Coordinates of C-alpha atoms (C1' of nucleotides) in Angstrom, one line a residue:
Chain Q
M1 CA 66.6 27.3 34.0
T2 CA 64.9 30.1 32.1
K3 CA 61.2 30.0 31.5
R4 CA 61.7 30.8 27.8
S5 CA 64.0 27.8 27.5
I6 CA 61.1 25.4 27.5
G7 CA 61.5 23.2 24.5
M8 CA 64.9 24.6 23.7
H9 CA 68.4 23.6 24.6
A10 CA 69.0 24.3 28.2
T11 CA 71.6 26.9 27.6
A12 CA 69.5 28.9 25.1
V13 CA 68.8 32.5 25.9
S14 CA 66.8 35.2 24.1
S15 CA 69.7 36.6 22.2
P16 CA 71.3 34.0 19.9
A17 CA 74.5 36.0 19.4
S18 CA 75.4 36.4 23.1
H19 CA 78.8 35.5 24.5
P20 CA 79.3 31.9 25.5
V21 CA 80.0 33.0 29.1
I22 CA 76.5 34.7 29.1
R23 CA 75.0 31.4 28.0
R24 CA 76.8 29.7 30.9
L25 CA 75.6 32.3 33.4
A26 CA 72.0 31.9 32.1
T27 CA 72.2 28.3 33.2
L28 CA 72.7 29.4 36.8
A29 CA 69.7 31.7 37.1
H30 CA 66.9 33.2 35.1
L31 CA 68.1 36.2 33.2
S32 CA 65.8 38.7 31.7
A33 CA 66.5 40.3 28.4
E34 CA 67.5 43.3 30.3
D35 CA 69.9 41.3 32.4
V36 CA 71.5 39.9 29.3
A37 CA 71.8 43.3 27.8
R38 CA 73.6 44.6 30.9
L39 CA 75.9 41.6 30.8
E40 CA 76.8 42.2 27.2
K41 CA 77.7 45.7 28.1
L42 CA 80.1 44.4 30.8
V43 CA 81.5 41.8 28.5
A44 CA 82.3 44.5 26.1
A45 CA 84.5 46.1 28.7
R46 CA 86.8 43.1 28.4
R47 CA 90.3 43.3 29.8
T48 CA 93.1 41.0 29.3
S49 CA 96.1 39.6 31.1
T50 CA 99.0 37.8 29.5
A51 CA 100.0 34.3 30.7
R52 CA 101.9 34.0 34.0
R53 CA 101.0 37.5 35.2
D54 CA 99.3 38.2 38.5
I55 CA 95.9 39.6 38.1
V56 CA 95.5 40.2 41.8
A57 CA 98.7 40.2 43.7
A58 CA 99.0 38.0 46.7
G59 CA 98.4 40.1 49.8
A60 CA 96.2 42.7 48.0
Q61 CA 93.8 44.2 50.5
S62 CA 90.8 44.5 48.2
A63 CA 89.9 43.9 44.6
Q64 CA 86.9 44.1 42.3
T65 CA 84.8 41.0 41.7
L66 CA 85.6 39.7 38.2
L67 CA 84.0 37.5 35.6
M68 CA 86.3 35.2 33.7
L69 CA 85.7 35.5 29.9
D70 CA 88.4 33.3 28.4
G71 CA 91.6 31.6 29.4
W72 CA 92.6 29.9 32.6
A73 CA 93.7 31.5 35.9
L74 CA 94.3 30.2 39.3
R75 CA 94.1 31.2 42.9
S76 CA 97.0 30.1 45.1
C77 CA 98.8 30.8 48.2
L78 CA 102.5 30.4 49.0
T79 CA 104.2 28.9 51.9
V80 CA 107.3 30.3 53.5
D81 CA 109.6 28.0 51.7
G82 CA 108.4 29.0 48.3
R83 CA 106.1 26.2 47.7
R84 CA 102.6 26.9 46.4
Q85 CA 99.2 25.5 46.8
I86 CA 96.6 26.1 44.2
T87 CA 93.2 26.4 45.8
Q88 CA 91.1 26.7 42.7
F89 CA 91.3 27.0 38.9
L90 CA 89.3 29.7 37.3
I91 CA 87.8 29.1 33.9
P92 CA 85.5 31.1 31.6
G93 CA 82.1 31.8 33.3
D94 CA 83.6 31.7 36.8
I95 CA 82.9 34.6 39.1
V96 CA 86.0 35.6 41.0
T97 CA 85.5 37.3 44.3
F98 CA 88.2 38.8 46.5
V99 CA 88.7 37.0 49.8
A100 CA 90.6 38.8 52.6
T101 CA 93.2 36.5 54.2
D102 CA 96.0 36.8 56.7
A103 CA 99.3 37.8 55.3
S104 CA 100.6 34.3 55.7
H105 CA 97.8 32.8 53.7
A106 CA 97.6 35.6 51.2
N107 CA 96.0 34.2 48.1
G108 CA 96.5 35.9 44.7
L109 CA 95.2 35.3 41.3
T110 CA 97.5 34.4 38.5
A111 CA 96.8 34.1 34.8
L112 CA 97.8 30.7 33.6
T113 CA 97.2 31.3 29.9
A114 CA 96.2 34.6 28.3
V115 CA 93.1 35.6 30.1
G116 CA 90.1 37.8 29.3
Y117 CA 87.9 39.1 32.1
C118 CA 85.5 41.9 32.9
P119 CA 83.9 43.3 36.0
A120 CA 81.3 41.0 37.4
P121 CA 77.7 42.4 37.5
D122 CA 76.7 44.3 40.6
I123 CA 74.0 42.6 42.5
H124 CA 70.8 44.5 42.7
P125 CA 69.0 42.7 45.4
R126 CA 65.6 41.2 44.8
A127 CA 63.5 39.1 47.1
D128 CA 63.8 36.1 44.9
S129 CA 67.0 34.6 43.6
E130 CA 66.7 35.4 39.9
G131 CA 68.9 37.6 37.9
F132 CA 72.3 38.6 39.1
A133 CA 71.6 37.8 42.7
G134 CA 70.8 34.3 41.6
I135 CA 74.0 34.0 39.7
A136 CA 76.0 35.2 42.7
I137 CA 74.3 32.7 44.9
A138 CA 74.6 29.8 42.5
S139 CA 78.2 30.7 41.7
N140 CA 79.0 30.9 45.4
A141 CA 77.5 27.5 46.1
L142 CA 79.5 26.0 43.3
E143 CA 82.7 27.5 44.6
L144 CA 82.1 26.0 48.0
K145 CA 81.2 22.6 46.6
Y146 CA 84.5 22.4 44.7
L147 CA 86.4 23.7 47.7
Y148 CA 84.9 21.0 49.9
R149 CA 85.9 18.5 47.3
Q150 CA 89.4 19.8 47.1
V151 CA 89.7 19.4 50.9
A152 CA 88.5 15.9 50.7
R153 CA 90.9 15.1 47.9
L154 CA 94.0 16.5 49.7
G155 CA 93.1 15.1 53.0
R156 CA 91.9 11.5 52.2
M157 CA 93.0 10.4 48.8
D158 CA 96.3 9.1 47.5
A159 CA 98.0 10.5 44.5
F160 CA 96.2 8.2 42.1
Q161 CA 92.7 9.0 43.4
R162 CA 93.5 12.7 43.7
T163 CA 94.5 12.9 40.1
V164 CA 91.5 11.0 38.8
D165 CA 89.1 12.9 41.0
W166 CA 90.5 16.2 39.9
L167 CA 90.4 15.3 36.2
L168 CA 86.7 14.3 36.7
E169 CA 86.0 17.6 38.3
M170 CA 87.8 19.6 35.6
R171 CA 85.9 17.8 32.9
E172 CA 82.6 18.5 34.7
R173 CA 83.4 22.1 35.1
L174 CA 84.6 22.6 31.6
Y175 CA 81.6 20.7 30.3
L176 CA 79.2 22.9 32.2
A177 CA 81.1 25.9 30.8
G178 CA 80.5 24.5 27.3
L179 CA 84.2 24.0 26.8
A180 CA 84.5 20.2 26.8
H181 CA 83.8 18.0 23.8
G182 CA 82.4 14.9 25.4
E183 CA 85.2 13.3 27.4
R184 CA 87.8 15.6 25.8
F185 CA 88.6 18.9 27.3
P186 CA 91.4 21.5 27.3
L187 CA 94.0 21.2 30.0
P188 CA 96.7 23.8 29.3
L189 CA 98.7 23.0 32.4
T190 CA 102.2 21.8 33.1
Q191 CA 102.7 18.9 35.4
E192 CA 104.1 21.3 37.9
V193 CA 100.9 23.3 38.0
M194 CA 98.9 20.1 38.4
A195 CA 101.3 19.2 41.3
D196 CA 100.6 22.5 43.0
A197 CA 96.9 21.9 42.8
L198 CA 97.1 18.2 43.9
G199 CA 99.5 18.7 46.8
L200 CA 102.1 16.6 45.1
T201 CA 105.5 17.1 43.5
S202 CA 105.7 17.4 39.7
V203 CA 107.8 14.2 39.7
H204 CA 105.1 12.3 41.4
V205 CA 102.4 13.7 39.1
N206 CA 104.5 12.5 36.2
R207 CA 104.6 9.0 37.5
T208 CA 100.9 9.1 38.4
L209 CA 99.9 10.3 34.9
Q210 CA 101.9 7.4 33.5
A211 CA 100.0 5.0 35.6
L212 CA 96.7 6.5 34.4
R213 CA 97.8 6.2 30.8
R214 CA 99.0 2.6 31.4
D215 CA 95.6 1.7 32.8
G216 CA 93.9 3.2 29.8
L217 CA 92.0 5.6 32.0
V218 CA 93.0 8.9 30.4
Q219 CA 94.9 10.3 27.5
I220 CA 96.6 13.5 28.5
G221 CA 99.1 15.9 27.0
E222 CA 99.4 18.7 24.4
G223 CA 97.1 20.9 26.4
W224 CA 94.2 18.5 26.2
A225 CA 92.9 15.5 28.2
T226 CA 90.5 12.8 27.4
L227 CA 88.8 10.5 29.8
R228 CA 89.0 7.1 28.1
D229 CA 87.0 5.3 30.8
R230 CA 85.0 7.7 32.9
K231 CA 82.9 5.0 34.5
Q232 CA 86.1 3.4 35.8
C233 CA 87.5 6.7 36.9
E234 CA 84.3 7.4 38.9
F235 CA 84.5 4.0 40.4
I236 CA 88.1 4.6 41.6
V237 CA 87.2 7.7 43.5
G238 CA 84.0 6.2 44.8
R239 CA 81.5 8.1 42.7
H240 CA 79.7 5.0 41.6
R241 CA 77.3 5.1 44.5
Chain B
M1 CA 82.4 48.1 62.6
T2 CA 79.3 49.8 63.7
K3 CA 78.9 53.5 63.9
R4 CA 77.6 53.3 67.4
S5 CA 80.7 51.4 68.5
I6 CA 82.9 54.5 68.4
G7 CA 84.6 54.8 71.7
M8 CA 83.0 51.5 72.9
H9 CA 84.2 48.0 72.9
A10 CA 83.8 46.6 69.4
T11 CA 81.3 43.9 70.4
A12 CA 79.0 46.3 72.2
V13 CA 75.5 46.4 71.1
S14 CA 72.5 48.4 72.1
S15 CA 71.0 45.7 74.4
P16 CA 73.4 44.6 77.1
A17 CA 71.6 41.5 77.9
S18 CA 71.8 39.9 74.4
H19 CA 73.0 36.4 73.7
P20 CA 76.8 36.0 73.3
V21 CA 76.2 34.8 69.7
I22 CA 74.4 38.0 68.9
R23 CA 77.3 40.0 70.2
R24 CA 79.5 38.0 67.9
L25 CA 77.3 38.7 64.9
A26 CA 77.3 42.4 65.8
T27 CA 81.0 42.4 65.1
L28 CA 80.4 41.2 61.5
A29 CA 78.0 44.0 60.5
H30 CA 76.1 46.9 61.9
L31 CA 72.9 45.7 63.6
S32 CA 70.0 48.0 64.3
A33 CA 68.1 47.6 67.6
E34 CA 65.4 46.1 65.4
D35 CA 67.8 43.6 63.9
V36 CA 68.9 42.6 67.4
A37 CA 65.3 42.1 68.5
R38 CA 64.7 39.9 65.5
L39 CA 67.8 37.9 66.3
E40 CA 66.7 37.5 69.9
K41 CA 63.4 36.1 68.7
L42 CA 65.3 33.5 66.5
V43 CA 67.6 32.6 69.3
A44 CA 64.6 31.9 71.5
A45 CA 63.6 29.2 69.0
R46 CA 66.7 27.3 70.0
R47 CA 66.8 23.7 69.1
T48 CA 69.3 21.1 70.3
S49 CA 71.1 18.0 69.1
T50 CA 72.9 15.5 71.3
A51 CA 76.5 14.7 70.7
R52 CA 77.4 12.4 67.8
R53 CA 74.1 12.9 66.1
D54 CA 73.8 14.0 62.5
I55 CA 72.1 17.4 62.3
V56 CA 71.9 17.2 58.5
A57 CA 72.5 13.8 57.0
A58 CA 75.1 13.3 54.4
G59 CA 73.4 13.3 51.1
A60 CA 70.5 15.5 52.1
Q61 CA 69.1 17.4 49.2
S62 CA 68.3 20.6 51.0
A63 CA 68.3 22.1 54.5
Q64 CA 67.7 25.3 56.2
T65 CA 70.5 27.8 57.0
L66 CA 71.3 27.5 60.6
L67 CA 73.0 29.6 63.3
M68 CA 75.2 27.8 65.8
L69 CA 74.3 28.9 69.3
D70 CA 76.5 26.6 71.5
G71 CA 78.5 23.4 71.2
W72 CA 80.6 22.1 68.4
A73 CA 79.6 20.5 65.2
L74 CA 81.5 19.5 62.0
R75 CA 81.0 19.2 58.3
S76 CA 82.6 16.2 56.8
C77 CA 82.4 13.9 53.8
L78 CA 83.1 10.2 53.7
T79 CA 85.2 8.2 51.3
V80 CA 84.2 4.8 49.9
D81 CA 86.4 3.0 52.3
G82 CA 84.8 4.6 55.3
R83 CA 87.4 7.2 56.0
R84 CA 86.2 10.7 56.7
Q85 CA 87.5 14.2 56.0
I86 CA 86.3 17.0 58.1
T87 CA 86.0 20.1 56.0
Q88 CA 85.2 22.5 58.8
F89 CA 84.4 22.8 62.4
L90 CA 81.3 24.8 63.4
I91 CA 81.3 26.8 66.6
P92 CA 78.9 29.2 68.2
G93 CA 78.2 32.2 66.0
D94 CA 78.9 30.3 62.8
I95 CA 76.3 30.4 60.1
V96 CA 75.8 27.0 58.5
T97 CA 74.6 27.0 55.0
F98 CA 73.6 23.9 53.0
V99 CA 75.8 23.1 50.1
A100 CA 74.6 20.8 47.4
T101 CA 77.3 18.2 46.5
D102 CA 77.5 15.1 44.4
A103 CA 76.5 11.9 46.1
S104 CA 80.1 10.8 46.3
H105 CA 81.1 14.0 48.1
A106 CA 78.0 14.3 50.2
N107 CA 78.8 16.4 53.2
G108 CA 76.7 16.2 56.3
L109 CA 76.7 18.0 59.6
T110 CA 77.3 16.1 62.8
A111 CA 77.1 17.3 66.3
L112 CA 80.3 16.8 68.1
T113 CA 79.2 17.9 71.5
A114 CA 75.7 18.7 72.6
V115 CA 74.7 21.5 70.2
G116 CA 72.2 24.3 70.3
Y117 CA 71.2 26.1 67.1
C118 CA 68.4 28.1 65.6
P119 CA 67.3 29.2 62.1
A120 CA 69.6 31.8 60.6
P121 CA 68.0 35.1 60.0
D122 CA 66.5 35.6 56.5
I123 CA 68.2 38.1 54.5
H124 CA 66.2 41.2 53.6
P125 CA 68.3 42.7 50.9
R126 CA 69.4 46.3 51.2
A127 CA 71.6 48.3 49.0
D128 CA 74.4 48.5 51.5
S129 CA 75.9 45.6 53.4
E130 CA 74.5 46.3 56.8
G131 CA 72.2 44.2 58.9
F132 CA 71.6 40.6 58.1
A133 CA 72.9 40.9 54.5
G134 CA 76.1 42.2 56.0
I135 CA 76.3 39.2 58.3
A136 CA 75.7 36.8 55.5
I137 CA 78.5 38.4 53.4
A138 CA 81.0 38.6 56.2
S139 CA 80.2 35.1 57.4
N140 CA 80.6 33.8 53.8
A141 CA 83.9 35.5 53.4
L142 CA 85.2 34.0 56.6
E143 CA 84.1 30.5 55.6
L144 CA 86.0 30.9 52.3
K145 CA 89.1 32.2 54.1
Y146 CA 89.2 29.2 56.4
L147 CA 88.6 26.8 53.6
Y148 CA 91.4 28.2 51.5
R149 CA 93.6 27.8 54.6
Q150 CA 92.5 24.3 55.1
V151 CA 93.4 23.5 51.5
A152 CA 96.8 25.0 51.9
R153 CA 97.3 23.1 55.1
L154 CA 96.4 19.7 53.6
G155 CA 98.3 20.3 50.4
R156 CA 101.5 21.8 51.5
M157 CA 102.2 21.3 55.2
D158 CA 103.6 18.3 57.0
A159 CA 101.9 16.9 60.1
F160 CA 103.7 19.2 62.5
Q161 CA 102.9 22.4 60.7
R162 CA 99.3 21.3 59.9
T163 CA 98.6 20.7 63.6
V164 CA 100.2 24.0 64.6
D165 CA 98.4 26.0 61.9
W166 CA 95.1 24.4 62.8
L167 CA 95.5 25.1 66.5
L168 CA 96.3 28.8 65.6
E169 CA 93.2 28.9 63.5
M170 CA 90.9 27.4 66.1
R171 CA 92.2 29.8 68.8
E172 CA 91.6 32.7 66.5
R173 CA 88.1 31.6 65.7
L174 CA 87.2 30.8 69.2
Y175 CA 88.7 34.1 70.3
L176 CA 86.6 36.0 67.8
A177 CA 83.6 34.1 69.1
G178 CA 84.4 35.2 72.6
L179 CA 85.1 31.7 73.7
A180 CA 88.9 31.7 74.2
H181 CA 90.6 33.0 77.3
G182 CA 93.8 34.5 76.1
E183 CA 95.8 31.6 74.7
R184 CA 93.6 29.0 76.3
F185 CA 90.5 27.7 74.5
P186 CA 88.1 24.8 74.6
L187 CA 88.9 21.9 72.3
P188 CA 86.5 19.1 73.0
L189 CA 87.9 16.8 70.4
T190 CA 89.4 13.3 70.4
Q191 CA 92.6 12.8 68.6
E192 CA 90.7 10.8 66.0
V193 CA 88.5 13.8 65.2
M194 CA 91.6 16.0 64.9
A195 CA 93.1 13.4 62.6
D196 CA 90.0 13.5 60.3
A197 CA 90.3 17.3 60.1
L198 CA 94.1 17.3 59.5
G199 CA 94.2 14.5 57.0
L200 CA 96.3 12.3 59.3
T201 CA 95.8 9.1 61.3
S202 CA 94.9 9.3 64.9
V203 CA 98.2 7.5 65.7
H204 CA 100.2 10.2 64.0
V205 CA 98.2 13.0 65.6
N206 CA 99.1 11.4 68.9
R207 CA 102.8 11.5 68.1
T208 CA 102.6 15.0 66.7
L209 CA 100.9 16.3 69.8
Q210 CA 103.6 14.7 71.9
A211 CA 106.2 16.6 69.8
L212 CA 104.3 19.8 70.3
R213 CA 104.2 19.3 74.0
R214 CA 107.8 18.3 74.1
D215 CA 108.8 21.5 72.4
G216 CA 106.7 23.5 74.9
L217 CA 104.5 24.9 72.2
V218 CA 101.1 23.8 73.4
Q219 CA 99.4 22.3 76.3
I220 CA 96.5 20.1 75.2
G221 CA 94.1 17.7 76.7
E222 CA 91.0 17.4 78.9
G223 CA 89.0 19.2 76.3
W224 CA 91.2 22.3 76.4
A225 CA 94.3 23.6 74.7
T226 CA 96.7 26.4 75.5
L227 CA 99.2 27.9 73.1
R228 CA 102.3 28.2 75.3
D229 CA 104.3 30.0 72.7
R230 CA 102.1 31.5 70.0
K231 CA 104.9 33.5 68.5
Q232 CA 106.9 30.4 67.9
C233 CA 103.8 28.6 66.5
E234 CA 103.2 31.4 64.1
F235 CA 106.9 31.3 63.0
I236 CA 106.6 27.6 62.3
V237 CA 103.8 28.0 59.9
G238 CA 105.2 31.1 58.3
R239 CA 102.9 33.6 59.9
H240 CA 105.8 35.8 61.0
R241 CA 105.9 37.8 57.8
Chain X
dC1 C1' 121.2 25.2 15.9
dG2 C1' 121.5 26.5 20.9
dC3 C1' 118.9 27.3 25.0
dG4 C1' 115.3 27.1 28.4
dT5 C1' 111.3 24.8 29.8
dT6 C1' 109.1 20.6 30.5
dC7 C1' 108.9 15.8 30.8
dT8 C1' 111.0 11.4 32.2
dT9 C1' 113.7 8.1 34.8
dG10 C1' 116.4 6.0 38.7
dA11 C1' 118.1 5.5 43.3
dC12 C1' 117.5 6.7 47.9
dT13 C1' 115.5 8.9 51.9
dG14 C1' 111.9 9.7 55.1
dC15 C1' 107.4 10.9 56.7
dT16 C1' 103.1 8.7 57.5
dT17 C1' 100.4 4.7 57.7
dT18 C1' 99.4 0.2 59.2
dC19 C1' 99.0 -3.3 62.4
dA20 C1' 98.9 -4.8 67.0
dA21 C1' 98.7 -4.4 71.7
dA22 C1' 99.2 -2.3 76.1
dG23 C1' 97.8 1.5 79.3
dA24 C1' 94.5 5.1 80.9
dT25 C1' 90.1 6.8 81.7
dG26 C1' 85.3 7.1 82.8
dG27 C1' 80.8 5.4 83.3
dT28 C1' 77.7 1.4 84.8
dG29 C1' 75.8 -2.1 87.3
dG30 C1' 76.2 -5.7 90.6
Chain M
dC1 C1' 83.3 -0.4 96.3
dC2 C1' 84.9 -2.9 92.6
dA3 C1' 84.6 -5.6 88.4
dC4 C1' 83.7 -4.7 83.7
dC5 C1' 83.3 -2.5 79.5
dA6 C1' 83.8 1.0 76.0
dT7 C1' 86.4 4.7 74.5
dC8 C1' 90.5 7.0 74.1
dT9 C1' 95.5 7.5 74.4
dT10 C1' 100.0 5.7 73.9
dT11 C1' 103.7 2.8 72.2
dG12 C1' 106.6 -0.2 69.0
dA13 C1' 107.9 -2.3 64.7
dA14 C1' 107.4 -2.8 59.9
dA15 C1' 105.8 -1.5 55.3
dG16 C1' 104.6 1.9 51.8
dC17 C1' 103.7 6.1 49.5
dA18 C1' 105.5 10.2 48.2
dG19 C1' 109.5 13.4 48.3
dT20 C1' 114.3 14.6 47.2
dC21 C1' 118.2 14.7 44.3
dA22 C1' 120.3 14.3 40.1
dA23 C1' 120.6 13.7 35.3
dG24 C1' 119.2 12.8 30.8
dA25 C1' 115.6 13.2 26.9
dA26 C1' 112.2 15.8 24.4
dC27 C1' 110.2 19.8 23.0
dG28 C1' 109.4 24.5 21.5
dC29 C1' 111.3 28.8 20.5
dG30 C1' 114.2 32.4 18.8

DNA sequence: CGCGTTCTTGACTGCTTTCAAAGATGGTGG
DNA sequence: CCACCATCTTTGAAAGCAGTCAAGAACGCG
């Protein structure tokens, strides 16, 4: 939280015209006017990728750290038999670091929609955790948090719970990124992509979504999703505690 | 790799008498004699936990970053119905950071055997990635790498492959920590613990281990495991590419 | 209007879980 | 030294969830 945000909306920063992604980053750590200016310079160096194109090929040995500006991307790894497991979705405001893996677990980045990104800010270390270092730390912690959750989902939930929990997570992330409208949020994914994230087959995702709709829990399709009964969703995955 | 390691064994450090864990950390980043001295001071502040005790309770709001010195611990989260998913095992040399999670995905640390640990070194930022900052970065990257792999395992492998892949990973990690003897490594886990890591039931882990033994792939039990045919194991999980 | 992608449905298979109980193992106290 | 108990491992049978295969419907696009 920034000091200057007292009495203002939490995502407010000094410059009113700044990019939504900068507003998002400003919620992770205090950013000085100078920090914001540097970010705006980076954002101006925006690059794009068209849908379905690899941003970083699986098996790449190194890559720059990126900042997602718009669109959706995903990190996935492939199995020998051509199946794929999505480890995380990347949405605007996410910082994407390169992670070295074994050849067999090579994980690449793929644009899911048209994507805009720019180089992530270099960290100029400070003793405290403000500025870009703070962003890096907070962003890293979030990544770990969602990865732990993904592990728990795949390891100990059935298809129904997995789907509900994942929808809750996506809503939360998109909400924090300022991209959700209440319980409604963009979800530009085919059922096959969801299947690859949830460790299911697209056929089973289809049946599971039908069950969710039948139970009046969510409305989903056309690139959007709406949680019709979030309380009940949270109950199902045990988030009511 | 350190500059001074040229022509020497990769794990060599200035002080020959240093703790094994310090030798392990020295493989992650260059450590000055001063760094080693500071580490030795930290290691001297060793604390212990008895087996089966929580080191950090699930749901804790914050905790110090720790350095594992000896023994095994695990990070897990519990589902509503009392089941548990282990997200990672912690072995000597691992740096254990606290990760804030939602209440429903609270993940705590539990000692699996008697465990020795100490506070992790504070990072004094430098421009390069040597010293403790380098350790933090490398350690973080490793954690991510193994988490991605855990996701891929749970999402896209059957019981047999999951078990093989996990054994390969544990051997690799223990080997890097200097705790494996060739293909033989300690594995002080009950089948139920393995089940909680692999997203299976203990009954099925039992049957799967029998299949592994029957195929002559591994020898396992008594707190130790030996990969009898690592090449074949790697082939099974697609690591032959 | 034809084509490719995505979504949907049904029948069948099979991997994994569940439930239950019987061995093995190791530590403890009488 | 052995009975006893707790924990862990092993086994069998049955049920269930998710995968596979195949085909048809709906949709968007050129």
